[in-house]
Coordinates of C-alpha atoms in Angstrom, one line a residue:
Chain A
M196 CA 0.0 0.0 0.0
S197 CA 1.0 3.6 -0.6
L198 CA 0.0 6.7 1.3
T199 CA -1.9 9.2 -0.9
K200 CA -0.2 12.5 -1.6
T201 CA -2.5 14.2 0.9
E202 CA -1.9 11.6 3.6
L203 CA 1.9 11.9 3.1
K204 CA 1.8 15.6 3.3
D205 CA -0.4 15.5 6.4
I206 CA 2.1 13.3 8.2
Q207 CA 5.1 15.2 6.9
S208 CA 3.6 18.4 8.5
L209 CA 4.5 16.8 11.8
Q210 CA 8.2 17.5 11.0
T211 CA 7.4 21.2 11.6
K212 CA 6.5 23.0 14.8
K213 CA 3.4 24.4 13.2
G214 CA 2.1 21.0 12.1
R215 CA 2.7 19.4 15.5
K216 CA 0.9 22.3 17.2
L217 CA -2.1 21.9 14.8
K218 CA -2.4 18.2 14.9
K219 CA -1.1 17.5 18.4
R220 CA 0.9 14.6 17.1
F221 CA 4.6 13.9 16.7
L222 CA 6.9 11.5 14.9
A223 CA 9.5 9.0 16.1
E224 CA 11.7 7.0 13.8
G225 CA 14.1 4.1 14.0
V226 CA 14.2 0.8 15.8
R227 CA 16.0 1.8 19.0
L228 CA 13.7 4.8 19.6
L229 CA 10.5 2.7 18.9
E230 CA 11.8 -0.1 21.1
E231 CA 12.1 2.4 23.9
A232 CA 8.6 3.6 23.3
A233 CA 7.3 0.0 23.5
R234 CA 9.3 -0.5 26.7
H235 CA 7.7 2.5 28.3
R236 CA 4.3 1.4 27.0
A237 CA 3.9 4.4 24.8
R238 CA 1.3 3.5 22.2
P239 CA 1.8 4.8 18.6
E240 CA -1.4 5.7 16.7
V241 CA 0.2 4.1 13.7
V242 CA 3.5 2.6 12.7
Y243 CA 4.7 2.9 9.1
Y244 CA 7.4 0.6 7.8
A245 CA 9.1 -0.4 4.6
E246 CA 8.9 -4.1 4.2
L247 CA 12.1 -4.7 2.3
T248 CA 14.5 -2.9 4.6
L249 CA 13.5 -4.4 7.9
S250 CA 16.0 -6.2 10.1
D251 CA 14.9 -9.1 12.2
R252 CA 14.9 -6.8 15.2
A253 CA 12.7 -4.3 13.4
R254 CA 10.3 -7.1 12.3
S255 CA 9.9 -8.4 15.8
L256 CA 9.1 -4.9 17.0
I257 CA 6.4 -4.5 14.3
D258 CA 4.9 -7.8 15.4
R259 CA 5.0 -6.7 19.0
F260 CA 3.1 -3.5 18.1
A261 CA 0.6 -5.5 15.9
K262 CA -0.1 -7.8 18.8
Q263 CA -1.0 -4.8 20.9
A264 CA -3.5 -3.8 18.2
V265 CA -1.4 -0.9 17.1
P266 CA -2.2 -0.3 13.4
T267 CA 0.9 -1.1 11.4
E268 CA 1.2 -0.3 7.7
A269 CA 3.7 -1.3 5.0
I270 CA 4.5 1.6 2.7
P271 CA 7.2 2.2 0.0
L272 CA 10.7 3.0 1.3
R273 CA 10.7 6.4 -0.5
Q274 CA 7.6 7.3 1.5
I275 CA 9.3 6.3 4.8
E276 CA 12.3 8.4 3.7
A277 CA 10.0 11.4 3.0
L278 CA 8.6 11.1 6.6
A279 CA 12.0 10.8 8.2
D280 CA 14.2 13.4 9.8
T281 CA 17.4 11.4 9.4
E282 CA 18.9 8.9 7.1
S283 CA 18.8 6.1 9.6
T284 CA 15.1 5.3 10.0
Q285 CA 15.8 1.6 9.6
G286 CA 12.6 1.6 7.7
M287 CA 10.3 2.6 10.5
V288 CA 8.4 5.8 11.4
A289 CA 5.6 6.0 14.0
V290 CA 3.0 8.7 14.8
F291 CA 2.3 9.4 18.5
R292 CA -0.3 11.6 20.1
E293 CA 1.3 14.4 22.1
P294 CA 0.7 13.7 25.9
P295 CA -0.8 16.4 28.0
T296 CA 1.7 19.1 29.1
S297 CA -0.4 21.0 31.7
L298 CA 1.6 21.4 34.9
A299 CA -1.5 21.3 37.1
E300 CA -2.5 18.0 35.5
L301 CA 0.9 16.3 35.6
Y302 CA 2.2 17.4 39.1
Q303 CA 1.9 14.9 41.9
P304 CA 2.7 15.6 45.5
N305 CA 4.4 12.3 45.9
F306 CA 7.1 13.0 43.3
R307 CA 10.5 13.1 45.0
R308 CA 12.5 14.9 42.3
I309 CA 11.5 17.3 39.6
L310 CA 13.7 18.9 36.9
L311 CA 12.9 22.5 35.8
C312 CA 14.6 23.5 32.5
E313 CA 14.6 27.2 31.9
H314 CA 15.6 28.5 28.5
I315 CA 17.1 25.2 27.4
A316 CA 16.8 26.1 23.7
D317 CA 19.3 23.6 22.3
P318 CA 17.4 20.4 21.3
G319 CA 20.4 18.1 22.0
N320 CA 20.9 19.5 25.5
L321 CA 17.2 19.2 26.3
G322 CA 17.0 15.6 25.1
T323 CA 20.2 14.8 27.0
L324 CA 18.7 16.3 30.2
M325 CA 15.5 14.2 29.7
R326 CA 17.6 11.1 29.5
S327 CA 19.6 11.9 32.6
A328 CA 16.4 12.9 34.4
L329 CA 14.9 9.5 33.9
A330 CA 18.2 7.8 34.7
F331 CA 18.5 9.7 38.0
G332 CA 15.0 9.3 39.3
C333 CA 13.3 12.5 38.3
E334 CA 9.6 12.0 38.0
L335 CA 8.6 15.1 36.1
I336 CA 10.3 17.6 33.8
I337 CA 9.0 21.2 33.6
L338 CA 10.0 23.4 30.6
A339 CA 9.8 27.1 31.3
G340 CA 11.0 30.2 29.4
N341 CA 12.4 29.9 26.0
S342 CA 13.0 26.1 26.0
A343 CA 13.0 23.8 22.9
E344 CA 9.8 22.2 21.9
P345 CA 9.9 18.7 23.6
Y346 CA 8.3 16.7 20.7
S347 CA 10.5 18.0 17.9
P348 CA 12.4 15.2 16.1
K349 CA 15.8 16.4 17.5
V350 CA 14.7 16.4 21.1
V351 CA 12.9 13.0 20.8
R352 CA 16.1 11.6 19.3
A353 CA 18.5 13.1 21.8
S354 CA 16.2 11.8 24.6
A355 CA 17.0 8.3 23.4
G356 CA 13.4 7.4 23.9
T357 CA 13.3 8.6 27.5
I358 CA 10.6 11.1 26.4
F359 CA 8.3 8.2 26.4
G360 CA 9.0 7.4 30.0
L361 CA 8.7 10.8 31.7
P362 CA 5.9 13.4 31.9
V363 CA 6.9 16.8 30.4
A364 CA 5.0 19.9 31.5
I365 CA 5.3 23.2 29.8
A366 CA 4.6 26.2 32.1
E367 CA 5.2 29.9 32.7
T368 CA 7.9 30.6 35.3
S369 CA 5.2 32.4 37.5
E370 CA 3.1 29.2 37.5
V371 CA 6.1 27.1 38.6
L372 CA 6.9 29.6 41.4
E373 CA 3.3 29.5 42.6
L374 CA 3.3 25.7 42.7
S375 CA 6.6 25.6 44.5
A376 CA 5.4 28.0 47.2
A377 CA 2.0 26.3 47.6
K378 CA 3.5 22.8 47.8
K379 CA 6.5 23.8 49.9
I380 CA 8.9 22.4 47.3
Y381 CA 12.6 22.7 48.0
L382 CA 13.8 24.8 45.0
L383 CA 17.4 24.1 44.2
A384 CA 19.0 26.4 41.6
S385 CA 22.1 25.6 39.6
D386 CA 24.1 28.8 39.7
I387 CA 27.8 29.4 39.1
S388 CA 28.0 31.8 42.1
G389 CA 26.2 29.3 44.4
E390 CA 27.6 27.1 47.2
P391 CA 29.6 23.9 46.3
A392 CA 27.1 21.2 45.5
A393 CA 28.9 18.5 47.5
V394 CA 28.2 20.4 50.7
Q395 CA 24.9 22.1 49.9
L396 CA 23.0 19.0 48.7
R397 CA 23.4 17.3 52.1
E398 CA 21.5 20.2 53.7
I399 CA 18.3 19.4 51.9
P400 CA 15.7 17.9 54.4
K401 CA 15.3 14.2 53.6
E402 CA 11.5 14.1 53.0
T403 CA 11.1 17.2 51.0
Q404 CA 10.1 17.3 47.3
V405 CA 13.1 18.8 45.4
M406 CA 12.9 20.8 42.2
L407 CA 16.2 21.3 40.5
A408 CA 16.3 24.4 38.2
V409 CA 18.8 24.5 35.4
G410 CA 19.2 27.5 33.0
S411 CA 20.8 28.3 29.7
E412 CA 24.5 28.5 29.3
A413 CA 24.3 32.1 28.2
E414 CA 22.1 33.4 30.9
G415 CA 21.8 30.8 33.6
V416 CA 18.7 30.5 35.8
S417 CA 16.6 33.7 35.8
P418 CA 16.8 36.2 38.6
E419 CA 13.0 35.5 39.2
I420 CA 13.8 31.9 40.2
L421 CA 17.1 32.6 41.8
S422 CA 15.5 35.1 44.2
R423 CA 13.0 32.4 45.3
A424 CA 15.4 29.5 45.5
S425 CA 15.8 27.6 48.7
S426 CA 19.5 27.3 47.8
R427 CA 21.9 27.8 45.0
V428 CA 24.6 25.3 44.1
R429 CA 27.5 25.2 41.8
I430 CA 29.7 22.3 40.6
E431 CA 33.3 22.9 41.5
H432 CA 35.7 22.8 38.5
S433 CA 39.0 24.2 37.3
E434 CA 39.1 27.9 36.5
A435 CA 40.5 27.1 33.0
V436 CA 36.9 26.7 31.9
E437 CA 34.2 29.3 32.3
S438 CA 31.3 27.0 32.6
L439 CA 30.2 23.4 31.9
N440 CA 27.8 22.4 29.1
A441 CA 24.2 22.9 30.5
A442 CA 23.2 19.3 30.0
V443 CA 26.4 18.1 31.7
A444 CA 25.9 20.5 34.7
G445 CA 22.3 19.5 35.1
S446 CA 23.1 15.8 34.8
I447 CA 25.8 16.0 37.4
L448 CA 23.5 17.7 39.9
M449 CA 20.7 15.2 39.2
K450 CA 23.1 12.4 39.8
E451 CA 24.2 13.8 43.1
L452 CA 20.6 14.3 44.2
Y453 CA 19.9 10.7 43.2
E454 CA 22.8 9.3 45.2
I455 CA 22.0 11.4 48.3
R456 CA 18.3 10.7 48.3
K457 CA 18.1 7.1 47.2
Chain B
M54 CA 39.4 45.4 1.4
S55 CA 37.9 42.3 -0.1
L56 CA 39.3 38.8 -0.4
T57 CA 39.8 37.7 -4.0
K58 CA 37.7 34.9 -5.2
T59 CA 40.6 32.5 -4.9
E60 CA 41.5 33.6 -1.4
L61 CA 37.9 33.2 -0.3
K62 CA 37.6 29.8 -1.9
D63 CA 40.9 28.8 -0.2
I64 CA 39.7 29.7 3.2
Q65 CA 36.2 28.2 2.6
S66 CA 37.9 24.9 1.9
L67 CA 38.7 24.8 5.7
Q68 CA 35.0 24.1 6.2
T69 CA 35.6 20.7 4.8
K70 CA 37.6 17.8 6.2
K71 CA 39.6 17.5 3.0
G72 CA 40.5 21.2 3.0
R73 CA 41.6 21.0 6.7
K74 CA 43.7 17.9 6.0
L75 CA 45.4 19.6 3.0
K76 CA 46.1 22.9 4.6
K77 CA 46.5 21.9 8.3
R78 CA 44.4 24.9 9.3
F79 CA 41.0 25.3 10.8
L80 CA 38.4 28.0 11.4
A81 CA 36.8 29.4 14.5
E82 CA 34.1 32.0 14.5
G83 CA 32.2 34.3 16.9
V84 CA 33.3 36.5 19.7
R85 CA 32.9 34.1 22.6
L86 CA 35.0 31.3 20.9
L87 CA 37.7 33.8 19.9
E88 CA 37.8 35.3 23.4
E89 CA 38.4 31.8 24.7
A90 CA 41.2 31.4 22.1
A91 CA 42.8 34.6 23.3
R92 CA 42.4 33.5 27.0
H93 CA 44.2 30.3 26.2
R94 CA 46.9 32.2 24.3
A95 CA 46.1 30.4 21.0
R96 CA 47.3 32.7 18.2
P97 CA 45.2 32.9 15.0
E98 CA 47.2 33.2 11.8
V99 CA 44.7 35.9 10.7
V100 CA 41.4 37.3 12.0
Y101 CA 38.8 38.5 9.4
Y102 CA 36.0 40.8 10.6
A103 CA 33.2 42.9 9.1
E104 CA 33.6 46.4 10.3
L105 CA 30.0 47.4 10.5
T106 CA 28.6 44.6 12.5
L107 CA 31.1 44.6 15.4
S108 CA 29.9 45.0 18.9
D109 CA 32.1 46.8 21.4
R110 CA 33.1 43.5 22.8
A111 CA 34.1 42.2 19.3
R112 CA 36.0 45.5 18.6
S113 CA 38.1 45.2 21.8
L114 CA 38.9 41.6 20.9
I115 CA 40.1 42.7 17.5
D116 CA 42.3 45.4 19.2
R117 CA 43.7 42.8 21.6
F118 CA 44.7 40.5 18.7
A119 CA 46.1 43.5 16.8
K120 CA 48.3 44.4 19.8
Q121 CA 49.7 40.9 19.8
A122 CA 50.7 41.4 16.2
V123 CA 48.1 39.0 14.9
P124 CA 47.1 40.1 11.3
T125 CA 43.5 41.4 11.4
E126 CA 41.7 42.2 8.2
A127 CA 38.3 44.0 7.6
I128 CA 36.4 42.3 4.8
P129 CA 32.8 42.7 3.6
L130 CA 30.1 41.1 5.7
R131 CA 28.9 38.8 2.9
Q132 CA 32.5 37.4 2.8
I133 CA 32.4 36.7 6.5
E134 CA 29.1 35.0 6.0
A135 CA 30.6 32.9 3.2
L136 CA 33.4 31.7 5.6
A137 CA 31.0 30.9 8.5
D138 CA 29.5 27.7 9.6
T139 CA 26.6 29.3 11.5
E140 CA 24.5 32.5 11.3
S141 CA 26.0 33.9 14.5
T142 CA 29.5 34.8 13.5
Q143 CA 29.1 38.2 15.2
G144 CA 31.2 39.4 12.2
M145 CA 34.4 37.5 13.1
V146 CA 36.1 34.5 11.7
A147 CA 39.7 33.4 12.4
V148 CA 42.1 30.9 10.8
F149 CA 44.3 28.8 13.1
R150 CA 47.1 26.4 12.4
E151 CA 46.2 22.9 13.5
P152 CA 48.4 22.0 16.6
P153 CA 50.4 18.7 16.5
T154 CA 48.4 15.6 17.2
S155 CA 51.1 13.0 17.7
L156 CA 50.7 11.1 20.9
A157 CA 54.4 10.6 21.4
E158 CA 54.9 14.3 21.1
L159 CA 52.1 15.4 23.4
Y160 CA 52.3 12.9 26.2
Q161 CA 54.0 14.0 29.4
P162 CA 54.8 11.7 32.3
N163 CA 53.7 14.3 34.8
F164 CA 50.1 14.5 33.6
R165 CA 47.8 13.3 36.3
R166 CA 44.6 12.7 34.2
I167 CA 44.2 11.8 30.6
L168 CA 40.9 11.3 28.7
L169 CA 40.8 8.6 26.0
C170 CA 37.8 9.0 23.6
E171 CA 37.2 5.8 21.6
H172 CA 34.7 6.0 18.7
I173 CA 33.2 9.3 19.9
A174 CA 31.8 10.1 16.4
D175 CA 29.2 12.7 17.4
P176 CA 30.8 16.2 17.2
G177 CA 28.6 17.6 19.9
N178 CA 29.5 14.8 22.3
L179 CA 33.2 15.2 21.5
G180 CA 33.2 18.9 22.0
T181 CA 31.3 18.6 25.3
L182 CA 33.8 15.9 26.5
M183 CA 36.7 18.4 25.7
R184 CA 35.0 21.1 27.8
S185 CA 34.5 18.8 30.7
A186 CA 38.0 17.4 30.4
L187 CA 39.5 20.9 30.8
A188 CA 37.0 21.7 33.6
F189 CA 37.9 18.6 35.5
G190 CA 41.7 18.7 35.3
C191 CA 42.5 16.4 32.4
E192 CA 45.7 17.5 30.7
L193 CA 45.5 15.5 27.5
I194 CA 42.7 14.1 25.3
I195 CA 43.5 11.1 23.1
L196 CA 41.1 10.3 20.2
A197 CA 41.2 6.7 19.1
G198 CA 39.0 4.6 16.8
N199 CA 36.4 6.2 14.7
S200 CA 36.1 9.5 16.6
A201 CA 35.0 12.8 15.1
E202 CA 37.7 15.1 13.7
P203 CA 38.7 17.5 16.5
Y204 CA 39.1 20.6 14.4
S205 CA 35.8 20.5 12.6
P206 CA 33.6 23.6 13.1
K207 CA 31.0 21.6 15.1
V208 CA 33.5 20.1 17.6
V209 CA 35.3 23.5 18.0
R210 CA 32.0 25.1 18.7
A211 CA 30.7 22.4 21.1
S212 CA 34.1 22.6 22.9
A213 CA 33.2 26.2 23.8
G214 CA 36.8 27.2 23.1
T215 CA 38.3 24.6 25.4
I216 CA 40.0 23.0 22.4
F217 CA 42.4 26.0 22.5
G218 CA 43.3 25.0 26.1
L219 CA 43.9 21.3 25.9
P220 CA 46.3 19.2 23.7
V221 CA 44.5 16.6 21.5
A222 CA 46.3 13.5 20.3
I223 CA 45.0 11.2 17.6
A224 CA 46.3 7.7 17.9
E225 CA 45.7 4.0 17.1
T226 CA 44.3 2.0 20.0
S227 CA 47.4 -0.2 19.9
E228 CA 49.6 2.8 20.3
V229 CA 47.6 3.9 23.4
L230 CA 47.8 0.5 24.9
E231 CA 51.6 0.3 24.4
L232 CA 52.0 3.7 26.0
S233 CA 49.8 2.8 28.9
A234 CA 51.8 -0.4 29.6
A235 CA 55.2 1.3 29.2
K236 CA 54.3 4.2 31.5
K237 CA 52.3 2.1 34.0
I238 CA 49.3 4.3 33.5
Y239 CA 46.2 3.3 35.5
L240 CA 43.7 2.5 32.7
L241 CA 40.1 3.1 33.9
A242 CA 37.4 2.0 31.5
S243 CA 33.8 3.3 31.6
D244 CA 31.7 0.1 31.1
I245 CA 28.1 -0.6 31.9
S246 CA 29.0 -3.9 33.4
G247 CA 31.8 -2.5 35.6
E248 CA 31.9 -1.8 39.3
P249 CA 30.1 1.2 40.8
A250 CA 32.3 4.2 40.3
A251 CA 31.7 5.6 43.8
V252 CA 33.5 2.6 45.2
Q253 CA 36.0 1.8 42.5
L254 CA 37.5 5.2 42.0
R255 CA 38.7 5.3 45.6
E256 CA 40.8 2.2 45.0
I257 CA 43.1 4.0 42.5
P258 CA 46.6 4.5 43.9
K259 CA 47.0 8.3 44.7
E260 CA 50.1 9.0 42.7
T261 CA 49.3 7.1 39.6
Q262 CA 48.7 8.7 36.2
V263 CA 45.1 7.8 35.3
M264 CA 43.7 7.4 31.8
L265 CA 39.9 7.3 31.6
A266 CA 38.5 5.5 28.5
V267 CA 35.0 6.3 27.3
G268 CA 33.4 4.7 24.3
S269 CA 30.5 5.2 22.0
E270 CA 26.9 4.7 23.2
A271 CA 26.3 2.0 20.6
E272 CA 29.3 -0.1 21.3
G273 CA 31.0 1.1 24.5
V274 CA 34.8 0.8 25.1
S275 CA 36.3 -1.8 22.8
P276 CA 37.2 -5.3 24.1
E277 CA 40.8 -4.5 23.2
I278 CA 40.9 -1.8 25.8
L279 CA 38.5 -3.5 28.3
S280 CA 40.8 -6.5 28.4
R281 CA 43.7 -4.4 29.4
A282 CA 41.9 -2.1 31.8
S283 CA 43.1 -1.7 35.4
S284 CA 39.5 -1.5 36.3
R285 CA 36.0 -1.0 34.8
V286 CA 33.5 1.4 36.3
R287 CA 29.9 2.2 35.8
I288 CA 27.7 5.0 37.0
E289 CA 24.7 3.8 39.0
H290 CA 21.3 4.9 37.7
S291 CA 17.7 3.8 37.5
E292 CA 16.9 0.8 35.3
A293 CA 14.3 2.9 33.5
V294 CA 17.1 4.0 31.2
E295 CA 19.4 1.8 29.3
S296 CA 22.4 4.1 29.3
L297 CA 23.5 7.7 29.7
N298 CA 24.6 10.0 27.0
A299 CA 28.3 9.3 26.3
A300 CA 29.4 12.9 27.1
V301 CA 27.3 12.9 30.3
A302 CA 28.8 9.6 31.4
G303 CA 32.3 10.7 30.6
S304 CA 31.8 14.0 32.3
I305 CA 30.5 12.4 35.5
L306 CA 33.5 10.1 35.8
M307 CA 35.9 12.9 35.1
K308 CA 34.3 15.0 37.8
E309 CA 34.6 12.2 40.3
L310 CA 38.2 11.6 39.4
Y311 CA 38.8 15.3 39.8
E312 CA 37.2 15.4 43.3
I313 CA 39.0 12.4 44.6
R314 CA 42.4 13.4 43.3
K315 CA 42.5 17.1 43.8

């Protein structure tokens, strides 16, 4: 079977921000990414594949989706390629419905760790932060300020599929601060003029819900958040370097929070 | 002044791997990157700038280079744009001579920490690892296997200028292993089936030279190196994620080595 021109164009529109916003759907491609989706029980609306290019691994994934009553559809390879963002689709592209992103809806008082990304505009950094967040026990990511769009192909890919395992809220900074005050969340800000993390993280009361705020490399966490932070921490490093990569800095702090509060 | 067509084409060739290999030069663009170069006393062969677009910060950097007798040359903005890899040159592009990359030449027995990158093909990951390496006290980076080319525009940019502050050797794995045996280097391999890093790193003899080996996400550190490693370490994280981003994993291990062996 082939997709009609209109169908193809419709799905292709999900490669753009505008199309995703309109249709509230996004694309994910390649065997590894879709295996992660399956592992996190994320259900595609439909999986397209090119019969001839499938590896055994890809074929068994298609079978797995089919058994879960996910519609799977064989289409020509050139159509798969037209739907893909990279050259390594391995013959598979799937359409997913965008999950809810409302903070009020996603927040749970029993979460122990929340990651707040402020102005993380680089898709690679955002995806990497998602991956580390899930690895180090964060239960929610909040995107504030001018952050990258979470369901863009680059972020989805850089997340290595962790985007299917972690709720992502999009919120205004003011909304985050209101929530943090109302729920007495311990707001920990990553800040190059803060206290050394090794010392400061041990001061956090054990049973508190912690929200770690990381900002962009250019500007850091906003003064709005810094002024309301319970504490500010920095990672100690040599003076030969001005600052760490934002995803590295955030990941190191999440890892330390994870170890201290297992 | 304008560059002639031939001059322009010659410099543009440095955007390609072939051109860099032939001319043993590379490009760096933008104020922040070139400020880092100046801070690390890396001397461009020539700095091109577009008079009209310069910020005060860019202008004072040009003056600083000029005072150090670095040739600086005003050219039309469209020529700067033709030389640039991104849209944010801030009106400045400089040409640098590629430093030596011979391991025998760059290795020093008094280095305390060395980073070995094996098959780090993603330029963003490689640049980020360079940045963390300098931040966490590594004195040499060795690239082995199928790693990205260190002086490509993407790596230079992702390194945030740290490439100007850290020697980078390119070597065969066999050469690295010979050196490590001859110099009795403690070879620490990042490996998902290794011992927990928190425990293992404390076992490293204090005065030993340590080389940390990090591999690609797909394949990890090669069996060749694993079989010769003094020890293998992993970063503990939730099972919800298969592995960390390679640059994050390497950075976390470098940070721990830095803290333990200050």
